[in-house]
Amino acid sequence: MANISQEALAPYLTEVEEALQSALAEFDEPGCLYDPVHYLFEGGGKRIRPVLTLLACECVGGNRAVALPAAVAVELLHNFTLVHDDIMDSSAKRRGRETVHVKWDTNTAILSGDVMMGMAMRLLLRSAHHAPRPLDVVDSFSTGLIDVCDGQALDMDFMQRADVTTDEYFTMIERKTARLLEMSVAIGGNVGGTTNGRVEALRMFAREIGIAFQMQDDILDLFGSEQFGKQPGGDIVEGKRTWLVIECARRVRKNSAATEEHREMIYSFFAKNGLPRETVPAVIDMMEHYGVIADAKAVVEQRTSRAHAHLNSLPETEARELMGLMAKLLMNRKS
Amino acid sequence: MANISQEALAPYLTEVEEALQSALAEFDEPGCLYDPVHYLFEGGGKRIRPVLTLLACECVGGNRAVALPAAVAVELLHNFTLVHDDIMDSSAKRRGRETVHVKWDTNTAILSGDVMMGMAMRLLLRSAHHAPRPLDVVDSFSTGLIDVCDGQALDMDFMQRADVTTDEYFTMIERKTARLLEMSVAIGGNVGGTTNGRVEALRMFAREIGIAFQMQDDILDLFGSEQFGKQPGGDIVEGKRTWLVIECARRVRKNSAATEEHREMIYSFFAKNGLPRETVPAVIDMMEHYGVIADAKAVVEQRTSRAHAHLNSLPETEARELMGLMAKLLMNRKS
């Protein structure tokens, strides 16, 4: 099973897509509310979270068919966060197409996002009926929703501050990025009928992968991506408080031998909420000088290996192999 | 029990307020997310929906203490809709204070609204555990959320149209106004341990009262309120598609003897989405001329009496009397 191929994931993706389409077909009127929801899903997406839900269900010996509505619910919740985040971040594009608030307007995007939450809850209940602890399924979902809002609020709040710590950064990404992955597997495991102990192992796997993924994403952002048309250092230009910049600032500030140029870059980054695009190479040089990038990569490695250790505490099954493969695909993407 | 006094409702209001405060105390960090939620509830509110939840629980013989977390959940859901509706309607004031999106900003209002939904779900589960059909409690909640979004979308959509029918108006207010009242009693009845039949009677009571209440609200709006500083005919000025204006338009259009002035007022109302404030008395005269106001009052009477008939199908208890009193207070308010 060590050489399990990515093709083995195809049936999962097909099932998710079909279930998603059939769920969306239940909601069409009024069009001013549901057209944006249909539009959003036509734009595609990697469907990572719903596939994790199905795999988590199988990892604990469950029949993934019963987890399918919950998998769609998880994808709806994720997409709800995208619609509202795109308003808050004034993002014009998503998956290469206009965002909902640009194609329609802000009011439509607020309301269509809101209704997706209700749609998600309704679908979730169809799986929850099969779970040994039905209300725990709903509880995981509500915690996911609360924490993803907390994480987004912290992220926005960080933009007002120059003294964010790496601990605070981890709290933020744990809630904003990792919690929905955690929720996806917790719900899958619960619907699959497992014990709380196994749900906890699945959760820890997803949490560590989520943190590793976000840090990796921050590192990749430094260097940009020709393939996806992303210029290097977007986060530096936008002033985002990533682990890299927080840790670099800490090292510069405490180092009495730090150059004036480095001190000035750090000061300006926080004072002006970002630096001009032409300074990106100098910022990367500074990060390399202080060993920040290498250390960030080490954290990614450490978190990834912790994730796999949690996964390996589960019984050896094909689903477990596929879950490991999903983690690798997530970490190896180049975008 | 016929002379039951309003004072008998005081303990319900106190319990709701205390439970609400203790629920809110669980959520304080990050302040940029939860401060607006605390602010919103400091502004007060009539707490109609949570009291209905407690009374519905007692009406079917349940102990209202188990319904208290659900009652708070219902109030959170209601207030979530207010925060997001205020953004969509560009309302500057709510309960005499600045709205959240004015005091903070739109992003904060979107996110604080979103998290209230998660908080509501978490609280709901504390009551759902006691219900004979726990997932039905969550199902009522998700249907409430979906339908209130549907209703708001229809209301916004009507503003683009001159051909809205009274049937469509009833569909809209049933979802936008009545459904949350219906949900409040359905959840209370379910947590109280009743049969589906009694939940249905409670639902029908709340639906009819909700419709009567909204139509009454539309009629009161015509004449304004000195006490609450509301000028007459606000809905006419804003172009709102109320039953009054929809039905008046229908009668004018089909009446070959209708004056040119009346035809012109109806045409302009829809074409310009509202009429100047100085035309309000003429519009009221026109509505009176066509018997629209009297007929609207008759609909209010009919819906109110249907509501009480549904309520009276339940066993005679003090809670039932108080529920009837709540309906009367709702219908007799002067704002």
XYZ file of C-alpha atoms in Angstrom:
670
model
C 0.000 0.000 0.000
C 3.051 2.256 0.209
C 2.757 3.023 -3.483
C -0.901 3.886 -3.389
C -1.704 6.190 -6.254
C -3.488 9.495 -6.464
C -5.980 7.833 -8.807
C -7.409 5.997 -5.826
C -8.798 9.358 -4.668
C -10.841 9.844 -7.852
C -13.978 8.010 -6.676
C -14.045 10.126 -3.513
C -13.888 13.325 -5.536
C -16.613 12.099 -7.879
C -18.903 11.193 -5.003
C -18.375 14.559 -3.320
C -19.059 16.423 -6.558
C -22.229 14.455 -7.259
C -23.531 14.846 -3.716
C -22.742 18.548 -3.823
C -24.621 18.999 -7.074
C -27.627 17.093 -5.834
C -27.642 19.075 -2.569
C -27.450 22.375 -4.454
C -30.314 21.307 -6.714
C -32.600 21.391 -3.660
C -32.043 25.145 -3.404
C -32.900 27.318 -6.393
C -35.539 29.912 -5.483
C -35.227 32.830 -4.934
C -32.521 33.093 -7.584
C -31.132 36.307 -6.113
C -30.178 34.236 -3.056
C -29.119 30.903 -4.559
C -27.638 31.864 -7.959
C -24.469 33.115 -6.235
C -24.197 29.832 -4.320
C -24.421 27.803 -7.546
C -21.956 30.162 -9.231
C -19.459 29.741 -6.401
C -19.415 25.950 -6.689
C -19.246 26.021 -10.483
C -15.886 27.695 -9.930
C -14.539 24.384 -8.661
C -12.250 23.886 -5.679
C -10.006 21.121 -4.458
C -12.672 19.615 -2.160
C -9.964 18.713 0.367
C -12.205 18.947 3.415
C -15.095 16.751 2.209
C -12.658 14.074 1.026
C -11.039 14.148 4.483
C -14.489 13.623 6.025
C -15.116 10.529 3.881
C -11.641 9.135 4.563
C -11.954 9.756 8.318
C -15.209 7.800 8.301
C -13.493 4.880 6.543
C -10.359 5.130 8.692
C -12.432 4.098 11.693
C -14.281 1.352 9.820
C -17.390 3.304 8.810
C -19.266 3.226 5.512
C -18.408 6.483 3.768
C -21.859 6.748 2.158
C -23.338 7.838 5.501
C -20.735 10.599 5.809
C -21.423 12.055 2.365
C -24.047 14.649 3.407
C -21.743 15.781 6.241
C -18.862 16.012 3.754
C -20.940 18.359 1.620
C -21.881 20.329 4.754
C -18.204 20.823 5.540
C -17.541 22.085 2.010
C -20.487 24.483 2.318
C -19.126 25.853 5.596
C -15.692 26.318 4.017
C -17.186 28.156 1.048
C -19.313 30.314 3.326
C -16.081 31.514 4.963
C -14.607 32.262 1.525
C -17.572 34.411 0.452
C -17.518 36.484 3.644
C -13.682 36.649 3.800
C -13.583 37.895 0.213
C -15.844 40.801 1.208
C -13.674 41.596 4.239
C -10.422 41.339 2.271
C -11.874 43.202 -0.756
C -10.727 40.294 -2.959
C -11.823 40.663 -6.570
C -10.981 37.145 -7.755
C -11.496 33.640 -6.426
C -10.563 30.513 -8.378
C -9.877 32.729 -11.389
C -13.374 34.244 -11.454
C -15.026 37.313 -10.008
C -15.898 37.021 -6.331
C -19.587 37.024 -5.374
C -19.550 40.531 -3.905
C -17.989 41.865 -7.134
C -20.202 39.948 -9.582
C -23.326 40.772 -7.548
C -22.916 43.130 -4.587
C -21.957 43.079 -0.916
C -25.518 42.596 0.327
C -25.994 39.554 -1.901
C -22.675 38.103 -0.763
C -23.549 38.571 2.911
C -26.947 36.916 2.539
C -25.834 34.079 0.249
C -23.051 33.304 2.702
C -25.530 33.272 5.576
C -27.900 30.872 3.878
C -25.042 28.466 3.091
C -24.644 28.022 6.825
C -28.279 26.934 7.092
C -27.926 24.637 4.076
C -24.824 23.115 5.671
C -26.604 22.479 8.969
C -29.513 20.794 7.226
C -27.172 18.465 5.323
C -25.137 17.756 8.412
C -28.203 16.365 10.146
C -28.620 13.724 7.442
C -25.295 12.225 8.487
C -25.672 12.975 12.185
C -28.601 10.550 12.391
C -26.119 7.734 11.744
C -23.618 8.784 14.396
C -23.432 7.130 17.821
C -23.297 10.646 19.341
C -25.428 12.722 16.943
C -25.238 15.994 18.867
C -21.422 15.767 18.988
C -21.478 16.045 15.202
C -23.388 19.307 15.474
C -21.130 20.439 18.309
C -18.002 19.924 16.162
C -19.666 21.967 13.462
C -20.596 24.872 15.758
C -17.104 24.901 17.279
C -15.661 24.975 13.751
C -17.820 27.967 12.920
C -16.998 29.875 16.112
C -13.270 29.220 15.838
C -12.991 30.124 12.171
C -14.622 33.491 13.019
C -12.243 33.904 15.988
C -9.295 33.157 13.690
C -10.426 35.642 11.065
C -10.958 38.297 13.774
C -7.467 37.683 15.182
C -5.986 37.904 11.684
C -7.695 41.257 11.109
C -6.708 42.433 14.608
C -3.031 41.556 13.998
C -2.988 44.137 11.209
C -3.374 46.848 13.870
C -0.427 45.576 15.907
C 3.400 45.496 15.744
C 3.847 43.198 18.758
C 2.179 39.975 17.598
C 4.013 36.929 18.994
C 4.584 33.580 17.288
C 2.358 31.985 19.942
C -0.432 34.316 18.897
C 0.270 33.484 15.270
C -0.142 29.766 16.010
C -3.396 30.429 17.880
C -4.664 32.368 14.893
C -3.823 29.797 12.203
C -4.963 26.942 14.412
C -8.408 28.549 14.432
C -8.516 30.123 10.997
C -6.920 27.334 8.946
C -6.549 24.163 10.988
C -9.906 24.046 12.755
C -11.997 23.372 9.651
C -9.709 20.487 8.695
C -9.980 19.208 12.258
C -13.754 19.533 12.119
C -13.876 17.683 8.796
C -12.176 14.590 10.194
C -13.868 14.762 13.601
C -17.276 14.685 11.954
C -16.231 11.882 9.586
C -14.858 9.827 12.471
C -17.901 10.392 14.618
C -20.336 9.491 11.816
C -18.160 6.443 11.147
C -19.036 5.275 14.637
C -15.672 5.435 16.320
C -14.606 5.987 19.904
C -13.646 9.418 21.190
C -10.004 8.334 21.316
C -9.805 7.736 17.603
C -11.622 10.960 16.845
C -8.947 12.691 18.903
C -6.139 11.068 16.840
C -7.860 12.181 13.631
C -8.257 15.688 15.033
C -4.606 15.942 16.012
C -3.534 14.705 12.586
C -5.658 17.372 10.898
C -4.578 20.122 13.278
C -0.870 19.490 12.708
C -1.333 19.214 8.948
C -3.348 22.417 8.954
C -0.613 24.318 10.775
C 2.120 22.803 8.562
C 0.096 23.672 5.487
C -0.415 27.314 6.498
C 3.272 27.815 7.345
C 4.288 26.190 4.071
C 1.845 28.475 2.295
C 3.519 31.473 3.950
C 6.962 30.252 2.799
C 5.775 29.605 -0.772
C 4.274 33.096 -0.845
C 7.767 34.573 -0.335
C 8.948 33.150 -3.626
C 5.744 33.512 -5.651
C 4.574 31.129 -8.333
C 5.063 31.602 -12.058
C 2.559 28.826 -12.731
C -0.224 30.589 -10.827
C 0.837 34.097 -11.811
C 1.625 35.037 -8.201
C 4.380 37.582 -7.690
C 6.930 36.940 -4.913
C 6.337 38.338 -1.437
C 2.621 39.151 -1.690
C 2.268 38.816 2.104
C 5.182 41.241 2.651
C 3.571 43.804 0.376
C 0.213 43.380 2.132
C 1.738 43.539 5.603
C 0.484 40.113 6.699
C 1.747 38.997 10.099
C 3.181 35.586 9.183
C 5.420 33.480 11.420
C 8.325 34.473 9.148
C 7.971 38.195 9.684
C 7.053 37.936 13.364
C 10.065 35.728 14.115
C 12.368 37.828 11.944
C 11.252 40.983 13.784
C 11.905 39.315 17.125
C 15.425 38.317 16.095
C 16.271 41.740 14.668
C 14.930 43.580 17.716
C 16.838 41.505 20.258
C 20.093 41.499 18.254
C 22.277 44.473 19.165
C 24.375 43.852 16.035
C 21.376 44.168 13.698
C 21.964 46.703 10.915
C 20.071 49.944 10.685
C 18.679 48.801 7.320
C 17.173 45.671 8.910
C 15.737 47.634 11.836
C 14.228 50.132 9.425
C 12.620 47.396 7.289
C 11.032 45.790 10.331
C 9.845 49.127 11.676
C 8.339 50.182 8.343
C 6.681 46.832 7.758
C 4.569 47.224 10.903
C 4.183 50.996 10.815
C 3.049 51.077 7.193
C 1.340 47.662 7.107
C 3.571 46.333 4.353
C 6.573 47.257 2.235
C 6.924 48.263 -1.428
C 7.245 45.372 -3.847
C 10.834 46.312 -4.759
C 11.999 45.669 -1.186
C 10.864 42.016 -1.245
C 14.305 40.619 -2.221
C 15.965 42.570 0.608
C 13.389 41.262 3.090
C 14.025 37.688 1.914
C 17.785 38.285 2.316
C 17.193 39.535 5.832
C 15.051 36.500 6.667
C 17.770 34.241 5.332
C 20.445 36.141 7.256
C 18.592 35.449 10.498
C 17.884 31.817 9.604
C 14.152 32.401 9.719
C 13.271 30.590 6.491
C 15.256 27.488 7.371
C 13.636 27.436 10.820
C 10.170 27.840 9.309
C 10.875 24.856 7.066
C 11.964 22.902 10.137
C 8.661 23.733 11.859
C 6.797 22.526 8.759
C 8.767 19.257 8.854
C 8.162 18.806 12.553
C 4.428 19.477 12.324
C 4.091 17.209 9.290
C 5.851 14.353 11.000
C 3.734 14.817 14.132
C 0.656 14.670 11.890
C 1.733 11.370 10.363
C 2.503 9.947 13.807
C -1.064 10.685 14.904
C -2.394 9.102 11.728
C -0.281 6.013 12.251
C -1.870 5.440 15.645
C -4.987 4.372 13.737
C -5.403 0.839 12.343
C -3.617 0.233 9.054
C -6.207 0.489 6.273
C -6.339 1.712 2.704
C -8.260 4.771 3.921
C -5.397 5.588 6.290
C -2.946 5.373 3.395
C -5.150 7.654 1.343
C -5.389 10.104 4.232
C -1.581 10.154 4.361
C -1.518 10.713 0.620
C -3.949 13.645 0.957
C -1.587 15.189 3.511
C 1.352 14.765 1.124
C -0.560 16.261 -1.800
C -1.542 19.192 0.363
C 2.064 19.797 1.380
C 3.591 19.320 -2.076
C 1.376 21.664 -4.021
C 3.259 24.434 -5.754
C 0.653 27.181 -5.673
C -56.915 32.853 34.630
C -58.729 35.144 32.225
C -57.362 38.150 34.074
C -53.772 37.000 34.101
C -51.488 39.984 34.378
C -48.479 41.101 32.460
C -46.512 40.917 35.709
C -46.643 37.141 35.454
C -44.234 37.431 32.510
C -41.563 39.192 34.606
C -39.833 36.010 35.856
C -39.525 34.749 32.268
C -37.876 37.975 31.174
C -35.525 37.911 34.139
C -34.498 34.320 33.448
C -33.882 35.064 29.777
C -31.808 38.126 30.609
C -29.709 36.276 33.167
C -29.132 33.298 30.886
C -28.233 35.627 28.049
C -25.699 37.468 30.195
C -24.116 34.279 31.423
C -23.939 32.884 27.861
C -22.316 36.074 26.595
C -19.772 35.973 29.425
C -18.372 32.776 27.876
C -17.315 34.772 24.835
C -15.018 37.754 25.314
C -11.776 37.309 23.349
C -10.923 38.532 20.775
C -12.630 41.776 21.718
C -12.803 42.949 18.108
C -15.168 40.017 17.484
C -17.200 39.859 20.701
C -17.373 43.512 21.856
C -19.992 44.245 19.165
C -22.031 41.231 20.315
C -22.022 42.471 23.912
C -22.836 46.000 22.735
C -25.797 44.754 20.725
C -27.390 43.009 23.692
C -26.719 45.946 26.044
C -29.086 47.821 23.740
C -31.943 45.748 25.101
C -34.779 44.265 23.098
C -38.198 42.890 23.923
C -36.969 39.261 24.114
C -40.270 38.086 22.624
C -38.833 34.982 20.949
C -36.989 33.495 23.932
C -40.029 34.032 26.178
C -42.138 32.213 23.577
C -39.651 29.316 23.691
C -39.967 29.040 27.480
C -43.761 29.292 27.356
C -44.010 26.697 24.562
C -41.988 24.304 26.688
C -44.358 24.824 29.623
C -47.463 24.703 27.419
C -46.722 21.057 26.698
C -45.882 20.222 30.318
C -42.082 20.661 30.141
C -39.779 22.267 32.690
C -38.776 25.611 31.227
C -35.301 25.457 32.778
C -34.231 22.908 30.138
C -35.405 25.235 27.363
C -33.454 28.242 28.639
C -30.253 27.701 26.586
C -32.386 27.187 23.461
C -34.306 30.370 24.272
C -31.030 32.280 24.343
C -30.018 30.585 21.066
C -33.207 31.827 19.436
C -32.511 35.379 20.629
C -28.956 35.143 19.254
C -30.259 33.996 15.876
C -32.752 36.868 15.825
C -30.033 39.384 16.666
C -27.706 37.914 14.035
C -30.383 38.708 11.442
C -30.654 42.268 12.790
C -26.897 42.922 12.494
C -26.724 41.659 8.910
C -30.063 43.245 7.886
C -28.869 46.602 9.236
C -25.848 46.405 6.914
C -28.046 45.504 3.940
C -30.608 48.198 4.719
C -27.905 50.791 5.581
C -29.691 51.413 8.895
C -27.823 53.805 11.149
C -29.817 53.211 14.332
C -31.146 50.193 16.197
C -32.889 50.414 19.570
C -31.911 54.092 19.694
C -28.165 53.429 19.352
C -25.711 53.254 16.492
C -25.842 50.000 14.551
C -22.784 47.717 14.707
C -21.635 48.470 11.161
C -21.765 52.216 11.912
C -20.128 52.088 15.354
C -17.439 49.676 14.097
C -17.423 48.876 10.375
C -19.057 46.530 7.865
C -16.385 43.835 8.175
C -16.796 43.721 11.938
C -20.583 43.550 11.601
C -20.376 40.686 9.092
C -18.024 38.648 11.264
C -19.734 39.365 14.589
C -23.029 38.332 13.001
C -21.462 35.120 11.718
C -20.047 34.120 15.076
C -23.434 34.694 16.756
C -24.736 31.855 14.622
C -22.057 29.532 16.012
C -22.713 30.726 19.567
C -26.428 30.090 19.030
C -25.820 26.538 17.777
C -23.613 25.718 20.743
C -26.275 26.929 23.187
C -29.020 25.145 21.303
C -27.284 21.814 21.873
C -27.465 22.274 25.647
C -31.251 22.149 25.393
C -31.382 19.634 22.541
C -29.878 16.967 24.819
C -33.138 17.034 26.792
C -35.447 16.697 23.798
C -37.032 13.388 22.790
C -35.957 14.143 19.195
C -32.697 16.093 19.644
C -31.873 16.456 15.954
C -35.351 17.872 15.256
C -34.391 20.785 17.480
C -31.372 21.480 15.288
C -33.475 20.932 12.175
C -35.987 23.584 13.275
C -33.089 25.935 13.823
C -31.513 25.340 10.403
C -34.890 25.728 8.692
C -35.393 28.984 10.588
C -32.051 30.243 9.354
C -32.623 29.211 5.728
C -36.125 30.656 5.609
C -35.219 33.965 7.218
C -32.522 34.388 4.523
C -35.065 33.416 1.835
C -37.485 35.992 3.232
C -34.880 38.748 3.311
C -33.850 37.887 -0.277
C -37.478 38.019 -1.445
C -37.959 41.355 0.320
C -34.903 42.791 -1.465
C -36.015 41.231 -4.769
C -39.485 42.802 -4.483
C -37.837 46.234 -4.636
C -36.913 45.505 -8.264
C -40.485 44.609 -9.223
C -43.839 46.330 -9.865
C -45.866 43.119 -10.154
C -45.518 41.574 -6.686
C -48.738 39.760 -5.686
C -50.298 39.518 -2.236
C -49.569 35.772 -2.294
C -45.901 36.556 -2.784
C -46.096 39.108 0.009
C -47.490 36.455 2.364
C -44.747 34.018 1.360
C -42.159 36.696 2.095
C -43.437 37.708 5.547
C -44.119 34.099 6.477
C -40.411 33.444 5.994
C -38.922 36.761 7.043
C -41.075 37.519 10.089
C -43.186 34.517 11.064
C -40.641 31.712 10.713
C -38.440 32.762 13.630
C -41.488 32.944 15.900
C -42.550 29.529 14.630
C -39.061 28.186 15.256
C -39.040 29.644 18.776
C -42.161 27.730 19.821
C -41.290 24.561 17.874
C -37.986 24.290 19.694
C -39.612 25.038 23.056
C -42.306 22.415 22.447
C -39.820 19.820 21.299
C -37.486 20.391 24.258
C -40.560 20.237 26.485
C -41.038 16.659 25.292
C -44.301 16.951 23.417
C -45.753 15.022 20.491
C -45.385 16.280 16.930
C -49.100 17.173 16.908
C -48.738 19.712 19.668
C -45.591 21.166 18.145
C -47.658 21.702 14.998
C -50.365 23.569 16.941
C -47.708 25.783 18.524
C -46.154 26.383 15.111
C -49.466 27.365 13.544
C -50.209 29.715 16.422
C -46.846 31.438 15.969
C -47.126 31.574 12.185
C -50.548 33.261 12.258
C -49.458 35.695 14.956
C -46.327 36.484 12.977
C -48.298 37.297 9.856
C -50.876 39.325 11.816
C -48.073 41.184 13.564
C -46.281 42.097 10.330
C -49.475 43.321 8.646
C -50.369 45.325 11.731
C -46.864 46.776 11.685
C -47.418 47.839 8.070
C -50.719 49.514 8.996
C -49.185 51.309 12.005
C -46.362 52.538 9.781
C -48.902 54.421 7.644
C -49.867 56.620 10.569
C -46.466 56.916 12.236
C -45.844 57.145 15.960
C -45.263 60.340 17.882
C -44.116 58.331 20.882
C -41.337 56.636 18.917
C -40.559 59.641 16.723
C -41.637 57.806 13.563
C -43.084 59.948 10.796
C -46.204 58.673 8.984
C -45.820 56.590 5.839
C -42.171 55.591 6.152
C -42.813 52.463 4.055
C -44.462 54.564 1.316
C -41.470 56.884 1.193
C -39.058 53.928 1.068
C -41.081 52.081 -1.590
C -41.674 48.981 0.537
C -43.972 46.419 -1.091
C -46.484 45.968 1.741
C -49.824 44.173 1.411
C -51.452 47.616 1.532
C -49.684 49.003 -1.489
C -49.769 45.738 -3.465
C -53.505 45.333 -2.935
C -54.188 49.026 -3.581
C -52.249 48.830 -6.861
C -54.247 45.765 -7.893
C -57.570 47.518 -7.220
C -56.539 50.713 -9.004
C -55.228 48.845 -12.047
C -58.339 46.714 -12.531
C -60.757 49.585 -11.895
C -61.619 51.387 -15.127
C -63.060 54.273 -13.090
C -59.779 54.889 -11.229
C -58.631 58.491 -11.424
C -55.535 59.550 -13.320
C -54.077 60.844 -10.038
C -54.425 57.416 -8.423
C -52.954 55.640 -11.464
C -50.064 58.065 -11.451
C -49.344 57.545 -7.739
C -49.288 53.771 -8.160
C -47.121 54.003 -11.262
C -44.621 56.356 -9.605
C -44.461 54.334 -6.401
C -43.100 51.307 -8.272
C -41.139 53.175 -10.938
C -39.335 55.401 -8.442
C -39.289 52.960 -5.499
C -41.217 55.264 -3.218
C -43.019 58.584 -3.154
C -42.111 61.963 -1.635
C -43.122 62.384 1.992
C -45.681 65.094 1.135
C -47.727 62.613 -0.911
C -48.265 60.286 2.076
C -51.684 61.774 3.041
C -52.902 61.405 -0.568
C -51.738 57.780 -0.655
C -53.568 57.080 2.609
C -56.699 58.718 1.153
C -56.387 56.511 -1.913
C -55.983 53.390 0.239
C -59.042 54.375 2.231
C -60.997 55.101 -0.948
C -60.355 51.543 -2.157
C -61.099 50.001 1.241
C -57.582 48.616 1.517
C -56.896 49.692 5.092
C -60.160 48.270 6.400
C -59.494 45.006 4.583
C -55.952 44.829 5.957
C -57.365 45.251 9.465
C -59.810 42.433 8.711
C -56.904 40.171 7.691
C -55.133 41.046 10.947
C -58.291 40.141 12.886
C -58.737 36.893 10.981
C -55.110 35.805 11.418
C -55.162 36.738 15.106
C -58.289 34.743 15.755
C -56.881 31.752 13.864
C -53.759 32.014 16.025
C -55.801 31.889 19.215
C -57.816 28.929 17.913
C -54.579 26.973 17.416
C -53.419 27.936 20.881
C -56.716 26.844 22.381
C -56.274 23.353 20.974
C -53.588 22.881 23.636
C -54.445 21.901 27.218
C -55.587 24.777 29.408
C -52.616 25.856 31.536
C -51.215 29.080 32.952
C -48.480 28.942 30.301
C -51.131 28.848 27.589
C -52.782 31.924 29.097
C -49.438 33.687 29.169
C -48.796 32.714 25.570
C -52.146 34.265 24.644
C -51.168 37.354 26.616
C -47.863 37.576 24.728
C -49.805 37.512 21.465
C -52.061 40.305 22.693
C -49.136 42.443 23.857
C -47.470 41.933 20.491
C -50.597 43.052 18.653
C -51.402 46.006 20.905
C -48.026 47.706 20.890
C -48.136 51.239 19.622
C -44.699 51.482 18.025
